[in-house]
mmCIF file with all atom_site columns, C-alpha atoms in Angstrom:
data_model
loop_
_atom_site.group_PDB
_atom_site.id
_atom_site.type_symbol
_atom_site.label_atom_id
_atom_site.label_alt_id
_atom_site.label_comp_id
_atom_site.label_asym_id
_atom_site.label_entity_id
_atom_site.label_seq_id
_atom_site.pdbx_PDB_ins_code
_atom_site.Cartn_x
_atom_site.Cartn_y
_atom_site.Cartn_z
_atom_site.occupancy
_atom_site.B_iso_or_equiv
_atom_site.pdbx_formal_charge
_atom_site.auth_seq_id
_atom_site.auth_comp_id
_atom_site.auth_asym_id
_atom_site.auth_atom_id
_atom_site.pdbx_PDB_model_num
ATOM 1   C CA . MET A 1 1   ? -66.487 -48.664 -2.823  1.00 0.00 ? 1   MET A CA 1
ATOM 2   C CA . PRO A 1 2   ? -67.740 -49.698 0.636   1.00 0.00 ? 2   PRO A CA 1
ATOM 3   C CA . SER A 1 3   ? -71.473 -50.293 0.942   1.00 0.00 ? 3   SER A CA 1
ATOM 4   C CA . VAL A 1 4   ? -71.797 -47.785 3.821   1.00 0.00 ? 4   VAL A CA 1
ATOM 5   C CA . PRO A 1 5   ? -69.684 -44.652 4.161   1.00 0.00 ? 5   PRO A CA 1
ATOM 6   C CA . SER A 1 6   ? -67.216 -44.959 7.047   1.00 0.00 ? 6   SER A CA 1
ATOM 7   C CA . SER A 1 7   ? -66.988 -41.229 7.732   1.00 0.00 ? 7   SER A CA 1
ATOM 8   C CA . PRO A 1 8   ? -69.502 -39.566 10.096  1.00 0.00 ? 8   PRO A CA 1
ATOM 9   C CA . ASP A 1 9   ? -68.846 -36.234 8.246   1.00 0.00 ? 9   ASP A CA 1
ATOM 10  C CA . LEU A 1 10  ? -72.191 -34.887 7.033   1.00 0.00 ? 10  LEU A CA 1
ATOM 11  C CA . ALA A 1 11  ? -70.800 -33.525 3.690   1.00 0.00 ? 11  ALA A CA 1
ATOM 12  C CA . HIS A 1 12  ? -69.296 -37.027 3.024   1.00 0.00 ? 12  HIS A CA 1
ATOM 13  C CA . LEU A 1 13  ? -72.503 -38.832 3.819   1.00 0.00 ? 13  LEU A CA 1
ATOM 14  C CA . LEU A 1 14  ? -74.580 -36.501 1.604   1.00 0.00 ? 14  LEU A CA 1
ATOM 15  C CA . SER A 1 15  ? -72.062 -36.780 -1.277  1.00 0.00 ? 15  SER A CA 1
ATOM 16  C CA . HIS A 1 16  ? -72.031 -40.585 -0.979  1.00 0.00 ? 16  HIS A CA 1
ATOM 17  C CA . ALA A 1 17  ? -75.893 -40.714 -1.039  1.00 0.00 ? 17  ALA A CA 1
ATOM 18  C CA . GLU A 1 18  ? -76.118 -38.143 -3.781  1.00 0.00 ? 18  GLU A CA 1
ATOM 19  C CA . ARG A 1 19  ? -73.849 -40.135 -6.108  1.00 0.00 ? 19  ARG A CA 1
ATOM 20  C CA . ARG A 1 20  ? -75.815 -43.340 -5.606  1.00 0.00 ? 20  ARG A CA 1
ATOM 21  C CA . VAL A 1 21  ? -79.137 -41.649 -6.070  1.00 0.00 ? 21  VAL A CA 1
ATOM 22  C CA . VAL A 1 22  ? -78.004 -39.897 -9.268  1.00 0.00 ? 22  VAL A CA 1
ATOM 23  C CA . ARG A 1 23  ? -76.553 -43.150 -10.581 1.00 0.00 ? 23  ARG A CA 1
ATOM 24  C CA . ARG A 1 24  ? -79.952 -44.774 -9.909  1.00 0.00 ? 24  ARG A CA 1
ATOM 25  C CA . LEU A 1 25  ? -81.726 -41.830 -11.597 1.00 0.00 ? 25  LEU A CA 1
ATOM 26  C CA . ALA A 1 26  ? -79.477 -42.106 -14.652 1.00 0.00 ? 26  ALA A CA 1
ATOM 27  C CA . ALA A 1 27  ? -80.313 -45.759 -14.992 1.00 0.00 ? 27  ALA A CA 1
ATOM 28  C CA . VAL A 1 28  ? -84.101 -44.989 -14.857 1.00 0.00 ? 28  VAL A CA 1
ATOM 29  C CA . LEU A 1 29  ? -83.731 -42.164 -17.346 1.00 0.00 ? 29  LEU A CA 1
ATOM 30  C CA . ALA A 1 30  ? -81.605 -44.341 -19.745 1.00 0.00 ? 30  ALA A CA 1
ATOM 31  C CA . GLU A 1 31  ? -84.743 -46.367 -20.302 1.00 0.00 ? 31  GLU A CA 1
ATOM 32  C CA . GLU A 1 32  ? -86.122 -43.319 -22.116 1.00 0.00 ? 32  GLU A CA 1
ATOM 33  C CA . ASP A 1 33  ? -82.783 -42.275 -23.657 1.00 0.00 ? 33  ASP A CA 1
ATOM 34  C CA . CYS A 1 34  ? -82.778 -39.204 -21.409 1.00 0.00 ? 34  CYS A CA 1
ATOM 35  C CA . ALA A 1 35  ? -79.695 -37.794 -19.496 1.00 0.00 ? 35  ALA A CA 1
ATOM 36  C CA . VAL A 1 36  ? -79.900 -36.529 -15.913 1.00 0.00 ? 36  VAL A CA 1
ATOM 37  C CA . GLU A 1 37  ? -79.160 -32.935 -17.097 1.00 0.00 ? 37  GLU A CA 1
ATOM 38  C CA . GLU A 1 38  ? -81.869 -33.153 -19.656 1.00 0.00 ? 38  GLU A CA 1
ATOM 39  C CA . TRP A 1 39  ? -84.334 -34.473 -17.029 1.00 0.00 ? 39  TRP A CA 1
ATOM 40  C CA . ARG A 1 40  ? -83.533 -31.556 -14.746 1.00 0.00 ? 40  ARG A CA 1
ATOM 41  C CA . VAL A 1 41  ? -84.478 -29.158 -17.565 1.00 0.00 ? 41  VAL A CA 1
ATOM 42  C CA . LEU A 1 42  ? -87.656 -31.105 -18.458 1.00 0.00 ? 42  LEU A CA 1
ATOM 43  C CA . SER A 1 43  ? -88.688 -31.361 -14.775 1.00 0.00 ? 43  SER A CA 1
ATOM 44  C CA . LEU A 1 44  ? -88.756 -27.574 -14.398 1.00 0.00 ? 44  LEU A CA 1
ATOM 45  C CA . VAL A 1 45  ? -90.039 -26.612 -17.793 1.00 0.00 ? 45  VAL A CA 1
ATOM 46  C CA . GLY A 1 46  ? -92.598 -29.452 -17.613 1.00 0.00 ? 46  GLY A CA 1
ATOM 47  C CA . ASP A 1 47  ? -94.935 -27.113 -15.566 1.00 0.00 ? 47  ASP A CA 1
ATOM 48  C CA . GLY A 1 48  ? -95.791 -25.358 -18.773 1.00 0.00 ? 48  GLY A CA 1
ATOM 49  C CA . ARG A 1 49  ? -95.097 -21.770 -17.440 1.00 0.00 ? 49  ARG A CA 1
ATOM 50  C CA . GLY A 1 50  ? -91.934 -21.068 -19.348 1.00 0.00 ? 50  GLY A CA 1
ATOM 51  C CA . HIS A 1 51  ? -88.726 -20.321 -17.458 1.00 0.00 ? 51  HIS A CA 1
ATOM 52  C CA . PRO A 1 52  ? -85.723 -18.044 -18.114 1.00 0.00 ? 52  PRO A CA 1
ATOM 53  C CA . MET A 1 53  ? -82.307 -19.588 -18.702 1.00 0.00 ? 53  MET A CA 1
ATOM 54  C CA . SER A 1 54  ? -80.946 -18.238 -15.346 1.00 0.00 ? 54  SER A CA 1
ATOM 55  C CA . GLU A 1 55  ? -83.666 -20.051 -13.381 1.00 0.00 ? 55  GLU A CA 1
ATOM 56  C CA . ILE A 1 56  ? -83.142 -23.279 -15.315 1.00 0.00 ? 56  ILE A CA 1
ATOM 57  C CA . ALA A 1 57  ? -79.395 -23.070 -14.746 1.00 0.00 ? 57  ALA A CA 1
ATOM 58  C CA . ASP A 1 58  ? -79.967 -22.843 -11.035 1.00 0.00 ? 58  ASP A CA 1
ATOM 59  C CA . HIS A 1 59  ? -82.481 -25.732 -11.022 1.00 0.00 ? 59  HIS A CA 1
ATOM 60  C CA . ALA A 1 60  ? -80.277 -27.919 -13.291 1.00 0.00 ? 60  ALA A CA 1
ATOM 61  C CA . LEU A 1 61  ? -77.109 -27.269 -11.180 1.00 0.00 ? 61  LEU A CA 1
ATOM 62  C CA . MET A 1 62  ? -75.288 -26.189 -14.362 1.00 0.00 ? 62  MET A CA 1
ATOM 63  C CA . PRO A 1 63  ? -73.194 -23.238 -15.347 1.00 0.00 ? 63  PRO A CA 1
ATOM 64  C CA . ALA A 1 64  ? -74.962 -20.955 -17.934 1.00 0.00 ? 64  ALA A CA 1
ATOM 65  C CA . PRO A 1 65  ? -72.614 -21.820 -20.812 1.00 0.00 ? 65  PRO A CA 1
ATOM 66  C CA . SER A 1 66  ? -73.061 -25.574 -20.355 1.00 0.00 ? 66  SER A CA 1
ATOM 67  C CA . LEU A 1 67  ? -76.782 -25.079 -20.103 1.00 0.00 ? 67  LEU A CA 1
ATOM 68  C CA . THR A 1 68  ? -76.906 -23.100 -23.304 1.00 0.00 ? 68  THR A CA 1
ATOM 69  C CA . LYS A 1 69  ? -75.144 -26.014 -25.069 1.00 0.00 ? 69  LYS A CA 1
ATOM 70  C CA . LEU A 1 70  ? -77.557 -28.477 -23.585 1.00 0.00 ? 70  LEU A CA 1
ATOM 71  C CA . VAL A 1 71  ? -80.603 -26.420 -24.511 1.00 0.00 ? 71  VAL A CA 1
ATOM 72  C CA . ASP A 1 72  ? -79.292 -25.963 -27.995 1.00 0.00 ? 72  ASP A CA 1
ATOM 73  C CA . ARG A 1 73  ? -79.109 -29.822 -28.372 1.00 0.00 ? 73  ARG A CA 1
ATOM 74  C CA . MET A 1 74  ? -82.669 -30.124 -26.865 1.00 0.00 ? 74  MET A CA 1
ATOM 75  C CA . VAL A 1 75  ? -83.948 -27.484 -29.402 1.00 0.00 ? 75  VAL A CA 1
ATOM 76  C CA . ALA A 1 76  ? -82.294 -29.481 -32.172 1.00 0.00 ? 76  ALA A CA 1
ATOM 77  C CA . GLY A 1 77  ? -83.957 -32.638 -30.813 1.00 0.00 ? 77  GLY A CA 1
ATOM 78  C CA . ASN A 1 78  ? -87.374 -30.899 -30.870 1.00 0.00 ? 78  ASN A CA 1
ATOM 79  C CA . LEU A 1 79  ? -87.819 -31.254 -27.082 1.00 0.00 ? 79  LEU A CA 1
ATOM 80  C CA . VAL A 1 80  ? -87.878 -27.504 -26.150 1.00 0.00 ? 80  VAL A CA 1
ATOM 81  C CA . HIS A 1 81  ? -88.220 -24.190 -27.825 1.00 0.00 ? 81  HIS A CA 1
ATOM 82  C CA . ARG A 1 82  ? -87.364 -20.628 -26.858 1.00 0.00 ? 82  ARG A CA 1
ATOM 83  C CA . ARG A 1 83  ? -89.904 -17.838 -26.810 1.00 0.00 ? 83  ARG A CA 1
ATOM 84  C CA . PRO A 1 84  ? -89.491 -14.105 -26.013 1.00 0.00 ? 84  PRO A CA 1
ATOM 85  C CA . ASP A 1 85  ? -90.656 -13.201 -22.551 1.00 0.00 ? 85  ASP A CA 1
ATOM 86  C CA . PRO A 1 86  ? -93.886 -11.218 -23.152 1.00 0.00 ? 86  PRO A CA 1
ATOM 87  C CA . TYR A 1 87  ? -92.991 -8.864  -20.261 1.00 0.00 ? 87  TYR A CA 1
ATOM 88  C CA . ASP A 1 88  ? -89.384 -8.447  -21.030 1.00 0.00 ? 88  ASP A CA 1
ATOM 89  C CA . ARG A 1 89  ? -88.341 -8.851  -24.650 1.00 0.00 ? 89  ARG A CA 1
ATOM 90  C CA . ARG A 1 90  ? -84.601 -9.035  -23.663 1.00 0.00 ? 90  ARG A CA 1
ATOM 91  C CA . ARG A 1 91  ? -85.278 -12.418 -22.017 1.00 0.00 ? 91  ARG A CA 1
ATOM 92  C CA . VAL A 1 92  ? -86.218 -15.785 -23.558 1.00 0.00 ? 92  VAL A CA 1
ATOM 93  C CA . LEU A 1 93  ? -88.341 -18.360 -21.777 1.00 0.00 ? 93  LEU A CA 1
ATOM 94  C CA . LEU A 1 94  ? -87.951 -22.084 -22.417 1.00 0.00 ? 94  LEU A CA 1
ATOM 95  C CA . HIS A 1 95  ? -91.071 -24.165 -23.120 1.00 0.00 ? 95  HIS A CA 1
ATOM 96  C CA . LEU A 1 96  ? -91.560 -27.888 -23.929 1.00 0.00 ? 96  LEU A CA 1
ATOM 97  C CA . THR A 1 97  ? -92.601 -28.941 -27.464 1.00 0.00 ? 97  THR A CA 1
ATOM 98  C CA . PRO A 1 98  ? -95.272 -31.594 -27.833 1.00 0.00 ? 98  PRO A CA 1
ATOM 99  C CA . ARG A 1 99  ? -92.412 -34.165 -28.252 1.00 0.00 ? 99  ARG A CA 1
ATOM 100 C CA . GLY A 1 100 ? -90.798 -32.736 -25.030 1.00 0.00 ? 100 GLY A CA 1
ATOM 101 C CA . GLU A 1 101 ? -94.098 -32.957 -23.198 1.00 0.00 ? 101 GLU A CA 1
ATOM 102 C CA . ASP A 1 102 ? -94.392 -36.640 -24.134 1.00 0.00 ? 102 ASP A CA 1
ATOM 103 C CA . LEU A 1 103 ? -90.831 -37.368 -22.989 1.00 0.00 ? 103 LEU A CA 1
ATOM 104 C CA . TYR A 1 104 ? -91.448 -35.372 -19.772 1.00 0.00 ? 104 TYR A CA 1
ATOM 105 C CA . ARG A 1 105 ? -94.624 -37.388 -18.962 1.00 0.00 ? 105 ARG A CA 1
ATOM 106 C CA . ARG A 1 106 ? -92.927 -40.745 -19.579 1.00 0.00 ? 106 ARG A CA 1
ATOM 107 C CA . THR A 1 107 ? -89.837 -39.927 -17.629 1.00 0.00 ? 107 THR A CA 1
ATOM 108 C CA . ALA A 1 108 ? -91.738 -38.321 -14.771 1.00 0.00 ? 108 ALA A CA 1
ATOM 109 C CA . ARG A 1 109 ? -93.774 -41.448 -14.266 1.00 0.00 ? 109 ARG A CA 1
ATOM 110 C CA . ARG A 1 110 ? -90.603 -43.636 -14.190 1.00 0.00 ? 110 ARG A CA 1
ATOM 111 C CA . VAL A 1 111 ? -88.664 -41.189 -11.944 1.00 0.00 ? 111 VAL A CA 1
ATOM 112 C CA . HIS A 1 112 ? -91.492 -40.632 -9.437  1.00 0.00 ? 112 HIS A CA 1
ATOM 113 C CA . ALA A 1 113 ? -92.223 -44.409 -9.185  1.00 0.00 ? 113 ALA A CA 1
ATOM 114 C CA . ASP A 1 114 ? -88.586 -45.203 -8.596  1.00 0.00 ? 114 ASP A CA 1
ATOM 115 C CA . GLN A 1 115 ? -88.109 -42.397 -6.064  1.00 0.00 ? 115 GLN A CA 1
ATOM 116 C CA . ALA A 1 116 ? -91.272 -43.547 -4.233  1.00 0.00 ? 116 ALA A CA 1
ATOM 117 C CA . ARG A 1 117 ? -89.802 -47.035 -4.087  1.00 0.00 ? 117 ARG A CA 1
ATOM 118 C CA . LEU A 1 118 ? -86.499 -45.685 -2.813  1.00 0.00 ? 118 LEU A CA 1
ATOM 119 C CA . LEU A 1 119 ? -88.084 -43.479 -0.110  1.00 0.00 ? 119 LEU A CA 1
ATOM 120 C CA . ALA A 1 120 ? -90.390 -46.352 0.902   1.00 0.00 ? 120 ALA A CA 1
ATOM 121 C CA . GLU A 1 121 ? -87.217 -48.329 1.725   1.00 0.00 ? 121 GLU A CA 1
ATOM 122 C CA . THR A 1 122 ? -86.323 -45.714 4.336   1.00 0.00 ? 122 THR A CA 1
ATOM 123 C CA . ALA A 1 123 ? -89.620 -46.348 6.035   1.00 0.00 ? 123 ALA A CA 1
ATOM 124 C CA . ASP A 1 124 ? -89.640 -42.820 7.467   1.00 0.00 ? 124 ASP A CA 1
ATOM 125 C CA . GLY A 1 125 ? -92.922 -41.582 6.172   1.00 0.00 ? 125 GLY A CA 1
ATOM 126 C CA . GLY A 1 126 ? -91.385 -38.826 3.935   1.00 0.00 ? 126 GLY A CA 1
ATOM 127 C CA . ALA A 1 127 ? -89.330 -37.293 6.811   1.00 0.00 ? 127 ALA A CA 1
ATOM 128 C CA . LEU A 1 128 ? -86.040 -37.744 4.880   1.00 0.00 ? 128 LEU A CA 1
ATOM 129 C CA . ALA A 1 129 ? -87.213 -35.602 1.920   1.00 0.00 ? 129 ALA A CA 1
ATOM 130 C CA . HIS A 1 130 ? -88.575 -32.960 4.294   1.00 0.00 ? 130 HIS A CA 1
ATOM 131 C CA . LEU A 1 131 ? -85.308 -32.859 6.333   1.00 0.00 ? 131 LEU A CA 1
ATOM 132 C CA . LEU A 1 132 ? -83.119 -32.610 3.263   1.00 0.00 ? 132 LEU A CA 1
ATOM 133 C CA . GLY A 1 133 ? -85.129 -29.700 2.136   1.00 0.00 ? 133 GLY A CA 1
ATOM 134 C CA . ARG A 1 134 ? -84.682 -28.019 5.451   1.00 0.00 ? 134 ARG A CA 1
ATOM 135 C CA . LEU A 1 135 ? -80.982 -28.862 5.456   1.00 0.00 ? 135 LEU A CA 1
ATOM 136 C CA . ALA A 1 136 ? -80.541 -27.351 1.991   1.00 0.00 ? 136 ALA A CA 1
ATOM 137 C CA . THR A 1 137 ? -82.170 -24.128 3.199   1.00 0.00 ? 137 THR A CA 1
ATOM 138 C CA . ALA A 1 138 ? -80.128 -24.047 6.362   1.00 0.00 ? 138 ALA A CA 1
ATOM 139 C CA . ALA A 1 139 ? -76.844 -24.743 4.475   1.00 0.00 ? 139 ALA A CA 1
ATOM 140 C CA . GLY A 1 140 ? -77.618 -21.685 2.277   1.00 0.00 ? 140 GLY A CA 1
ATOM 141 C CA . THR A 1 141 ? -77.323 -19.256 5.198   1.00 0.00 ? 141 THR A CA 1
ATOM 142 C CA . PRO A 1 142 ? -73.831 -18.142 6.499   1.00 0.00 ? 142 PRO A CA 1
ATOM 143 C CA . PRO A 1 143 ? -72.600 -20.090 9.473   1.00 0.00 ? 143 PRO A CA 1
ATOM 144 C CA . ALA A 1 144 ? -73.217 -18.417 12.841  1.00 0.00 ? 144 ALA A CA 1
ATOM 145 C CA . ALA A 1 145 ? -70.232 -17.702 15.125  1.00 0.00 ? 145 ALA A CA 1
ATOM 146 C CA . PRO A 1 146 ? -69.872 -20.359 17.810  1.00 0.00 ? 146 PRO A CA 1
ATOM 147 C CA . ALA A 1 147 ? -71.250 -19.403 21.251  1.00 0.00 ? 147 ALA A CA 1
ATOM 148 C CA . GLY A 1 148 ? -68.769 -17.180 23.107  1.00 0.00 ? 148 GLY A CA 1
ATOM 149 C CA . ASP A 1 149 ? -67.012 -15.999 19.903  1.00 0.00 ? 149 ASP A CA 1
ATOM 150 C CA . THR A 1 150 ? -67.173 -12.353 19.091  1.00 0.00 ? 150 THR A CA 1
ATOM 151 C CA . PRO A 1 151 ? -67.180 -11.383 15.391  1.00 0.00 ? 151 PRO A CA 1
ATOM 152 C CA . LEU A 1 152 ? -63.809 -9.828  14.297  1.00 0.00 ? 152 LEU A CA 1
ATOM 153 C CA . THR A 1 153 ? -65.516 -6.587  13.166  1.00 0.00 ? 153 THR A CA 1
ATOM 154 C CA . THR A 1 154 ? -66.884 -6.085  16.687  1.00 0.00 ? 154 THR A CA 1
ATOM 155 C CA . LEU A 1 155 ? -63.392 -6.489  18.209  1.00 0.00 ? 155 LEU A CA 1
ATOM 156 C CA . VAL A 1 156 ? -61.668 -4.039  15.945  1.00 0.00 ? 156 VAL A CA 1
ATOM 157 C CA . GLY A 1 157 ? -64.079 -1.215  15.714  1.00 0.00 ? 157 GLY A CA 1
ATOM 158 C CA . GLY A 1 158 ? -67.426 -2.210  14.452  1.00 0.00 ? 158 GLY A CA 1
ATOM 159 C CA . GLU A 1 159 ? -69.162 -3.032  11.196  1.00 0.00 ? 159 GLU A CA 1
ATOM 160 C CA . GLY A 1 160 ? -67.019 -2.221  8.167   1.00 0.00 ? 160 GLY A CA 1
ATOM 161 C CA . ALA A 1 161 ? -63.862 -1.710  10.065  1.00 0.00 ? 161 ALA A CA 1
ATOM 162 C CA . VAL A 1 162 ? -60.626 -2.388  8.226   1.00 0.00 ? 162 VAL A CA 1
ATOM 163 C CA . VAL A 1 163 ? -58.120 -4.682  9.900   1.00 0.00 ? 163 VAL A CA 1
ATOM 164 C CA . ARG A 1 164 ? -54.567 -3.863  8.981   1.00 0.00 ? 164 ARG A CA 1
ATOM 165 C CA . PRO A 1 165 ? -51.748 -6.300  9.889   1.00 0.00 ? 165 PRO A CA 1
ATOM 166 C CA . GLY A 1 166 ? -49.625 -4.774  12.679  1.00 0.00 ? 166 GLY A CA 1
ATOM 167 C CA . ALA A 1 167 ? -52.203 -2.137  13.598  1.00 0.00 ? 167 ALA A CA 1
ATOM 168 C CA . GLY A 1 168 ? -52.831 -1.667  17.287  1.00 0.00 ? 168 GLY A CA 1
ATOM 169 C CA . GLU A 1 169 ? -49.978 -3.969  18.299  1.00 0.00 ? 169 GLU A CA 1
#
């Protein structure tokens, strides 16, 4: 693998950086016998507020069935436990156990120290992290039509218009 990506494509550059950062994170977490996916759960639930599985799945970047299996393993390892949501008994909230809190504290120290070293190497005063947050937000919105382009619905009769092949030819 080349040391610097040869493509100027933004998605490629981000993917290349993400793979290297996650590989580095995995090495740091391995020192505590913790997987990246477990860390993502711990890092959210570590705030002590309790979180529903849907929120954790979104944060951990995992589909719900995979998260359920991971959480089952974490429950068996006495890292987390489920409690009914006091406001909605149909939902369960995930909380850290004392053992999970200990693992969270140890891994958080290691992860934050390593990420601080990595960001210091960019010598940008934290601008990269800020810009990546803004990019993630911007990428979550639908792309705008290029200047001069008219949306198809405007051309064929307004919002909700149905375009039928061969109609109006």
